[in-house]
XYZ file of C-alpha atoms in Angstrom:
563
model
C 149.181 104.884 166.622
C 151.204 101.793 167.344
C 147.883 99.988 169.071
C 146.236 100.979 166.291
C 147.929 99.725 163.047
C 148.225 96.088 165.862
C 144.397 96.200 166.362
C 144.032 96.690 162.331
C 146.544 93.947 161.889
C 144.569 91.285 163.890
C 141.508 92.521 162.355
C 142.780 91.803 158.634
C 143.942 88.267 160.044
C 140.326 87.075 161.186
C 138.971 89.001 157.855
C 141.517 88.563 154.843
C 139.038 88.631 152.483
C 138.145 91.766 153.297
C 142.043 92.784 153.109
C 141.999 91.606 149.828
C 139.444 93.549 148.784
C 140.837 96.663 150.052
C 143.861 95.876 148.719
C 142.593 95.241 145.045
C 140.044 98.332 144.939
C 143.402 100.298 146.155
C 146.021 98.961 143.553
C 142.248 99.172 140.405
C 142.413 102.744 142.173
C 146.467 103.834 141.674
C 145.742 101.982 137.785
C 143.380 104.382 137.842
C 144.789 107.590 138.101
C 148.110 106.499 136.375
C 145.330 106.019 132.825
C 143.726 109.165 133.424
C 147.210 111.750 133.662
C 149.040 109.421 130.176
C 145.704 110.257 128.233
C 144.740 113.291 129.622
C 147.539 115.084 127.426
C 150.701 115.461 125.272
C 154.030 114.643 127.097
C 155.276 117.777 126.504
C 158.560 116.711 124.679
C 162.178 119.215 123.967
C 160.767 120.033 120.029
C 157.287 119.280 120.205
C 154.992 121.969 119.242
C 153.137 121.813 122.775
C 156.264 122.348 124.003
C 157.183 126.372 124.836
C 161.046 125.470 123.873
C 159.933 124.039 120.051
C 159.072 127.837 119.490
C 162.314 128.120 117.193
C 162.451 124.924 115.803
C 161.078 123.425 112.720
C 158.092 120.981 112.530
C 154.506 121.349 112.444
C 152.856 124.323 112.778
C 152.089 125.976 116.256
C 149.217 127.427 115.870
C 149.417 129.498 119.240
C 146.310 131.405 120.054
C 144.238 131.162 117.434
C 140.225 132.574 116.483
C 138.517 130.631 113.865
C 135.689 132.586 112.238
C 133.048 131.684 109.902
C 131.888 128.883 112.085
C 135.828 127.646 112.666
C 136.715 127.122 116.066
C 139.757 126.151 117.583
C 140.284 125.671 121.560
C 144.586 126.981 122.183
C 146.223 124.144 124.854
C 147.933 126.320 126.424
C 151.387 125.620 129.215
C 150.462 125.389 133.201
C 151.025 129.153 133.964
C 150.556 130.617 130.406
C 149.242 133.725 129.864
C 145.613 133.334 127.559
C 144.949 136.163 125.896
C 141.598 137.483 123.456
C 141.550 136.839 119.526
C 142.619 140.790 119.221
C 145.948 140.692 121.612
C 146.385 143.191 123.866
C 148.703 142.809 126.047
C 151.273 145.096 128.828
C 154.338 142.572 127.927
C 157.272 143.947 126.507
C 156.404 142.265 122.642
C 152.983 143.767 121.646
C 154.795 147.357 123.611
C 157.487 147.318 121.020
C 154.257 147.027 118.190
C 155.948 150.625 116.877
C 159.152 149.054 116.354
C 160.645 147.104 113.599
C 164.220 145.454 113.945
C 167.164 147.417 112.166
C 168.244 144.372 109.881
C 169.672 146.624 107.049
C 166.514 148.765 107.148
C 163.184 149.032 105.726
C 164.382 149.109 102.361
C 167.202 145.646 102.185
C 163.435 144.128 104.167
C 161.372 145.174 100.961
C 164.169 143.789 99.249
C 164.163 140.539 100.887
C 160.906 140.129 101.207
C 160.283 140.744 97.348
C 163.074 137.555 96.029
C 160.809 135.291 98.934
C 157.483 136.271 97.438
C 158.954 135.359 93.793
C 159.692 131.794 95.177
C 156.132 131.712 96.145
C 154.228 132.419 92.550
C 153.407 128.543 92.160
C 151.282 128.869 94.908
C 150.356 132.463 95.396
C 150.631 135.965 93.899
C 151.328 139.048 96.118
C 149.394 141.743 94.934
C 150.255 144.811 97.788
C 150.362 146.469 100.988
C 146.816 147.181 102.211
C 145.500 149.426 105.188
C 143.520 147.635 108.058
C 141.749 148.505 111.059
C 140.670 146.722 114.373
C 136.922 147.924 113.740
C 136.296 147.227 109.941
C 138.466 143.881 109.319
C 139.908 144.097 105.559
C 139.673 140.613 105.087
C 137.131 139.351 107.114
C 137.051 134.970 106.988
C 139.054 132.666 109.061
C 142.090 134.583 110.983
C 144.563 133.028 113.267
C 147.809 134.759 115.018
C 151.159 133.475 116.242
C 154.121 135.340 117.662
C 156.797 133.016 117.597
C 156.651 131.127 114.101
C 154.506 132.656 111.574
C 155.492 132.343 107.740
C 154.032 133.618 104.382
C 153.949 129.733 103.687
C 151.832 128.859 106.932
C 149.535 131.386 106.292
C 148.737 130.812 102.672
C 148.630 126.877 102.942
C 146.208 127.415 106.416
C 143.885 129.779 103.854
C 144.291 127.856 100.548
C 143.086 124.700 102.319
C 139.966 126.577 103.866
C 139.411 127.699 100.360
C 139.484 131.324 100.746
C 140.822 133.301 97.695
C 143.410 136.400 99.631
C 145.680 135.388 102.658
C 146.967 138.392 104.496
C 149.708 138.758 106.935
C 149.672 141.347 109.519
C 152.090 143.015 112.451
C 154.278 139.705 111.668
C 152.546 137.574 113.122
C 148.253 137.553 112.119
C 147.015 135.908 109.373
C 143.815 137.106 107.602
C 141.919 135.161 105.154
C 138.886 136.249 102.900
C 137.357 136.261 99.203
C 137.713 139.941 98.257
C 139.366 142.991 100.019
C 137.483 145.744 101.560
C 140.034 148.621 102.028
C 142.957 150.167 99.792
C 146.195 150.081 99.034
C 149.101 151.719 101.041
C 152.284 152.520 100.432
C 154.755 149.158 99.971
C 157.265 151.044 102.738
C 154.494 150.756 105.534
C 155.032 146.493 105.032
C 157.318 146.590 107.042
C 157.590 144.226 109.574
C 159.531 140.371 109.554
C 157.754 137.026 109.757
C 157.950 135.856 113.405
C 159.196 132.505 111.577
C 161.453 133.881 108.822
C 162.534 136.926 109.029
C 163.791 136.832 105.555
C 160.044 138.001 104.655
C 157.847 140.817 105.430
C 154.503 139.775 107.452
C 152.237 143.425 106.834
C 153.067 146.387 109.478
C 151.190 148.055 111.600
C 147.812 148.140 110.855
C 148.949 147.075 107.051
C 148.368 143.932 105.322
C 150.726 141.952 103.357
C 147.807 140.118 101.232
C 148.255 137.562 98.647
C 145.741 136.431 95.457
C 145.980 131.918 96.600
C 146.815 131.133 92.908
C 145.989 127.132 93.975
C 143.483 126.545 96.294
C 142.128 123.541 96.216
C 139.071 123.943 93.874
C 137.471 121.191 95.781
C 137.457 122.687 98.741
C 137.157 126.525 97.580
C 134.470 128.116 99.698
C 132.332 131.163 99.677
C 131.012 131.051 103.732
C 129.188 127.580 103.886
C 129.286 127.153 99.727
C 131.533 125.334 98.013
C 132.824 126.469 94.417
C 133.205 124.515 91.355
C 133.824 126.898 88.360
C 132.963 128.462 85.827
C 130.676 126.946 83.174
C 128.897 127.377 80.316
C 124.800 127.561 80.079
C 123.675 124.597 79.395
C 121.656 124.073 75.815
C 118.147 122.743 77.934
C 118.753 125.524 81.166
C 115.311 125.206 82.667
C 115.752 121.255 82.345
C 119.443 121.085 83.782
C 118.705 124.181 86.142
C 114.913 123.941 86.765
C 114.541 126.419 89.471
C 115.308 130.369 89.253
C 114.875 133.973 90.343
C 115.365 137.722 89.301
C 118.136 138.872 91.506
C 118.755 142.530 90.811
C 120.894 143.513 93.438
C 122.306 139.710 92.863
C 124.872 138.285 95.866
C 126.691 134.795 96.056
C 124.979 134.706 99.089
C 121.847 135.791 98.462
C 122.162 133.324 95.095
C 123.461 129.963 97.915
C 120.304 131.253 99.949
C 117.606 130.961 97.885
C 118.755 127.838 96.576
C 119.395 126.164 99.626
C 115.446 126.979 100.968
C 114.443 125.729 97.785
C 116.988 122.291 98.490
C 118.939 122.319 95.606
C 123.234 121.448 95.878
C 123.799 123.594 93.110
C 124.202 126.956 92.918
C 124.504 128.533 89.102
C 124.632 132.761 89.339
C 123.748 133.970 85.788
C 123.919 137.531 85.988
C 120.752 139.117 87.441
C 119.749 135.375 87.756
C 120.013 132.894 89.697
C 119.294 129.789 89.322
C 119.652 125.954 90.990
C 119.697 122.396 90.141
C 121.541 118.881 91.016
C 124.664 117.659 88.349
C 123.087 115.531 85.766
C 124.046 114.384 82.299
C 122.586 118.094 80.934
C 125.052 119.676 83.420
C 127.284 117.506 84.424
C 130.543 120.285 85.386
C 132.859 118.510 84.134
C 134.181 120.898 81.332
C 135.264 123.764 83.658
C 135.564 126.966 81.714
C 138.196 130.377 82.328
C 137.036 132.338 85.667
C 137.301 135.260 83.880
C 134.594 134.314 81.657
C 132.547 134.527 84.764
C 134.443 137.561 86.175
C 131.282 140.220 85.942
C 130.990 142.130 89.205
C 127.944 141.529 91.634
C 124.924 144.485 91.735
C 125.454 144.159 95.181
C 128.487 143.220 95.731
C 131.494 145.194 94.308
C 134.173 143.113 95.422
C 132.146 139.369 93.908
C 131.584 138.239 90.720
C 128.471 136.415 88.920
C 128.664 135.485 85.711
C 126.939 135.964 82.787
C 123.378 134.877 80.855
C 126.353 132.535 79.130
C 128.524 131.989 81.423
C 127.821 130.520 84.998
C 129.120 131.050 88.577
C 128.488 127.809 90.257
C 129.073 127.208 93.764
C 127.637 123.933 95.562
C 124.813 124.349 98.673
C 125.079 122.324 101.998
C 122.038 120.375 100.710
C 122.775 116.764 100.249
C 122.395 115.144 96.785
C 120.285 112.197 98.349
C 120.697 110.354 94.901
C 123.573 108.518 95.808
C 123.280 107.803 99.900
C 121.335 104.596 100.033
C 123.800 101.441 101.082
C 122.632 97.842 101.783
C 123.785 94.777 101.739
C 124.028 92.353 99.046
C 120.670 91.109 98.594
C 122.036 87.915 97.388
C 125.517 86.128 97.873
C 128.353 86.867 95.793
C 129.765 84.527 93.931
C 132.953 85.617 93.671
C 135.843 87.951 96.331
C 136.843 91.050 94.825
C 139.731 92.478 96.682
C 140.187 96.394 97.659
C 143.999 96.036 97.816
C 146.363 98.959 98.735
C 149.707 99.547 100.657
C 148.423 101.398 103.756
C 148.006 104.863 103.199
C 147.067 104.729 99.918
C 143.730 106.148 99.835
C 141.765 102.887 100.819
C 139.259 103.974 103.015
C 138.540 106.664 100.704
C 137.995 104.440 98.052
C 135.336 102.651 99.836
C 133.762 105.565 100.485
C 133.408 106.228 96.722
C 132.694 102.532 95.352
C 129.177 102.963 98.180
C 128.311 105.466 96.925
C 128.472 105.146 93.207
C 127.117 101.216 93.835
C 124.812 101.478 96.629
C 126.384 98.363 98.307
C 128.297 97.988 101.688
C 132.022 97.645 101.369
C 133.857 94.637 103.591
C 136.941 94.170 105.560
C 139.987 92.043 105.854
C 140.078 93.495 109.367
C 137.722 94.951 111.209
C 138.283 99.003 112.617
C 135.578 100.153 115.033
C 136.460 103.690 114.296
C 134.927 103.042 110.509
C 132.165 100.863 111.663
C 130.561 103.682 113.674
C 131.618 106.096 110.865
C 128.857 103.817 108.445
C 131.056 101.803 106.968
C 128.531 98.775 108.004
C 130.428 95.971 106.151
C 132.870 96.530 108.656
C 131.769 93.730 110.874
C 130.817 90.866 109.005
C 133.044 88.138 107.982
C 135.500 89.150 104.705
C 133.733 85.881 103.329
C 130.184 86.373 103.590
C 129.395 87.626 100.250
C 127.386 90.269 101.478
C 130.213 93.405 100.484
C 130.678 94.350 97.478
C 134.611 94.164 97.456
C 136.808 93.280 100.825
C 139.470 95.281 101.496
C 142.623 94.664 102.754
C 146.407 95.543 102.775
C 147.964 91.882 102.793
C 150.757 90.553 100.301
C 151.322 86.970 100.516
C 151.117 84.285 97.868
C 148.279 82.714 99.961
C 145.952 85.925 100.698
C 146.453 87.090 97.367
C 145.357 83.721 95.739
C 141.920 83.487 98.203
C 140.607 86.487 95.954
C 139.029 85.617 92.544
C 140.522 89.690 91.802
C 141.053 92.891 92.456
C 140.892 96.218 92.142
C 144.307 97.863 92.802
C 144.767 101.173 94.270
C 148.871 102.295 94.157
C 149.988 105.706 95.855
C 152.890 107.619 95.425
C 155.101 105.929 97.931
C 156.392 109.450 99.421
C 152.834 110.483 100.488
C 151.718 107.167 101.454
C 154.516 106.746 103.770
C 153.788 109.998 105.427
C 149.884 109.243 105.721
C 150.342 105.674 107.313
C 153.244 107.454 109.970
C 150.255 109.994 110.704
C 147.731 107.563 110.861
C 149.467 105.088 113.126
C 150.698 107.884 115.088
C 147.249 110.276 114.933
C 144.580 107.929 114.239
C 142.783 108.324 110.859
C 142.624 111.660 110.594
C 144.960 113.026 112.955
C 148.531 113.506 112.642
C 151.946 112.207 114.235
C 153.553 114.313 116.971
C 156.634 116.244 116.679
C 158.745 113.496 118.708
C 157.500 110.947 115.824
C 158.866 112.897 113.217
C 162.043 113.904 114.576
C 163.051 110.218 116.840
C 163.521 106.868 116.119
C 160.627 106.148 115.133
C 160.097 107.675 111.543
C 163.394 107.122 110.011
C 162.771 103.003 111.815
C 159.024 103.114 109.734
C 160.474 103.957 106.352
C 162.931 101.305 106.834
C 160.347 98.611 107.182
C 157.409 99.983 105.170
C 159.286 101.845 101.753
C 159.960 98.017 101.431
C 157.042 96.881 101.961
C 154.946 99.167 99.771
C 157.347 98.021 96.246
C 156.494 94.218 97.439
C 153.084 94.743 97.789
C 152.229 95.652 94.257
C 154.953 93.195 92.952
C 152.888 90.594 95.055
C 149.818 91.152 93.583
C 151.151 92.005 89.599
C 152.315 88.689 90.558
C 149.407 86.112 92.261
C 146.265 88.436 91.197
C 143.603 86.272 88.991
C 142.396 89.153 87.461
C 143.604 92.891 88.717
C 142.849 96.388 87.676
C 145.650 98.964 88.732
C 144.578 102.340 89.280
C 146.359 105.262 90.689
C 145.338 107.465 93.638
C 146.446 110.185 92.207
C 144.400 109.713 88.750
C 141.447 108.725 91.415
C 141.310 112.228 92.298
C 141.809 114.059 89.085
C 139.370 111.942 87.237
C 137.220 110.498 89.912
C 134.150 109.945 87.410
C 136.325 107.875 84.641
C 138.523 105.438 87.141
C 135.223 105.255 88.791
C 133.411 104.419 86.273
C 136.493 101.572 85.852
C 136.500 100.310 89.266
C 132.596 99.430 88.713
C 132.642 97.686 85.710
C 134.817 95.383 87.425
C 132.736 94.432 90.127
C 129.620 93.823 88.027
C 127.492 97.027 88.643
C 125.669 98.869 86.567
C 125.835 102.475 88.305
C 123.947 105.540 86.305
C 125.978 108.435 85.442
C 123.431 110.563 87.397
C 124.571 108.640 90.714
C 128.283 109.162 89.532
C 127.998 113.042 88.955
C 126.411 112.877 92.767
C 129.513 110.743 93.900
C 131.278 113.778 92.585
C 129.488 116.062 94.532
C 130.515 113.804 98.060
C 133.238 112.729 97.604
C 135.350 113.054 100.739
C 133.836 111.619 102.988
C 134.727 111.623 106.918
C 138.043 110.372 106.676
C 140.172 113.695 104.540
C 143.023 115.106 107.189
C 143.024 118.825 107.132
C 145.448 120.951 106.005
C 146.214 122.536 108.909
C 149.040 120.606 110.567
C 150.956 120.208 107.107
C 154.558 119.613 108.110
C 156.828 122.655 107.232
C 159.774 120.885 106.120
C 160.599 117.580 103.845
C 161.364 114.707 106.229
C 162.980 112.213 104.148
C 167.069 112.625 104.041
C 168.781 111.489 101.348
C 169.064 108.068 101.914
C 165.416 107.322 101.923
C 164.654 109.361 98.558
C 167.748 107.040 97.213
C 165.920 103.906 98.091
C 162.491 105.180 97.783
C 163.938 105.987 94.439
C 164.626 102.322 93.245
C 161.437 101.408 94.732
C 159.524 103.101 92.590
C 161.456 102.189 89.503
C 161.229 98.656 89.948
C 157.296 99.272 90.303
C 156.959 101.207 87.006
C 159.005 98.528 85.311
C 156.557 95.842 86.931
C 153.636 97.778 85.614
C 155.382 98.243 82.199
C 156.076 94.591 81.665
C 152.231 93.388 81.337
C 151.607 96.471 78.767
C 150.104 98.965 81.177
C 151.464 102.731 82.547
C 154.109 103.089 84.395
C 153.576 104.920 87.351
C 153.038 109.052 87.091
C 155.953 111.156 87.130
C 155.292 112.804 89.749
C 156.428 109.939 92.061
C 159.949 111.002 91.634
C 161.576 112.722 93.767
C 161.536 116.414 93.876
């Protein structure tokens, strides 16, 4: 062995280039292995949602074994040595074998009372409607479903179903969540829904083949879905209905699916159910979808589906199909160099990317950026690569707040968002990407307190600087833009000096979400703000509110102040 090493030593002395080449290759290979191990997955941190030890702690929802139907799928990353289970959980372990047993914490009656008090607290977002039968062969709620045998709560189930637009959320066996648009089973006795939720023992989460079902009162209307269609609401029939909704078909066995499929085949983005008639068309000045009616006016049962509503001849139930409305999808650079530089200014996390998406659709021109973000360019923001002074884009994204930077713009749209929401959104972006989420360890570690200490004062100084140094500033609140997109977008487009027709703006309303909307699936289940943080942020809010009112502008919305 010694002779072999001696020969190798003499060989490399004579040819040192080969020696250094092999050494460099060895180091490069080691570096690649190290990088791969670092990026192949999240480390298991105590308190992290990926860590088994975190099962009992608060934080981001731990999805456990998940099965999403209707086109939604999720791959669960299992710890080493963990057992994988199919979508319908069957096992010889102790937990499933105890399926027929419940913990004796005061008996079924006391659990039912605690569950009822918990339901009263949920009334603002969901209404408990009863205990229902269920079967593994024929599910009562046939939409998305997911299981979590460690941390299931009523809120998590309701939130996940509401986020995906379902009308009902049901919990079973203490750990299973089912979503759906209609209940396809009979009532059961309340005493049969007697199992505690795995994540909160104070609430009831169904029983053995029994569902505790809630009707979701605050499902996001813009995201309420029926299969692939998005629910838009109940509307009064337009005067010139044959012009507003040019395609129609008589359907004696009417259902939502049949009408949506018909309008999809005809390549219309809207499907309107009018009793036994299905009508299709586009949002237009004749049918703008701005004046919603009470849904009870459309609550007439479908002929083919007992649990569905199909509207009437006077009140139409409208769904948005998967057909893309192309009237606002064309975008290009400005045909001639812009005479003025207009800033789209905001604090990070205030919805600047979303506002750019809306402006591009409304004007037909690309927006630029003070920075360069490759992920945004790849998602279609082609003005991202242009220098911000190129003059080829309709406005320039910026988070800058210094006097020199602000005075380099001729006018600005200043987008302001609730600091509590903006700080959390930017923290998620910083540690999870544009549509990702920060890990549980970041929220519970030193990163979050340090982030708030550094960024919260900037939220206030950013607005104050733009109000002070900006030459012509249009203030738009993010919350107002969400609540009344059409009116706020008209204000923004007017400042940009572009004439946008009403039909194009109506088209934008139907395509408003874009590619950078975070799902609510991993919302925090606790308030990350400490009393000290809230006290400081409240002071910043009051300062900004006073500055806005000093310039004869409306102050900040009421929901900016802490709960």
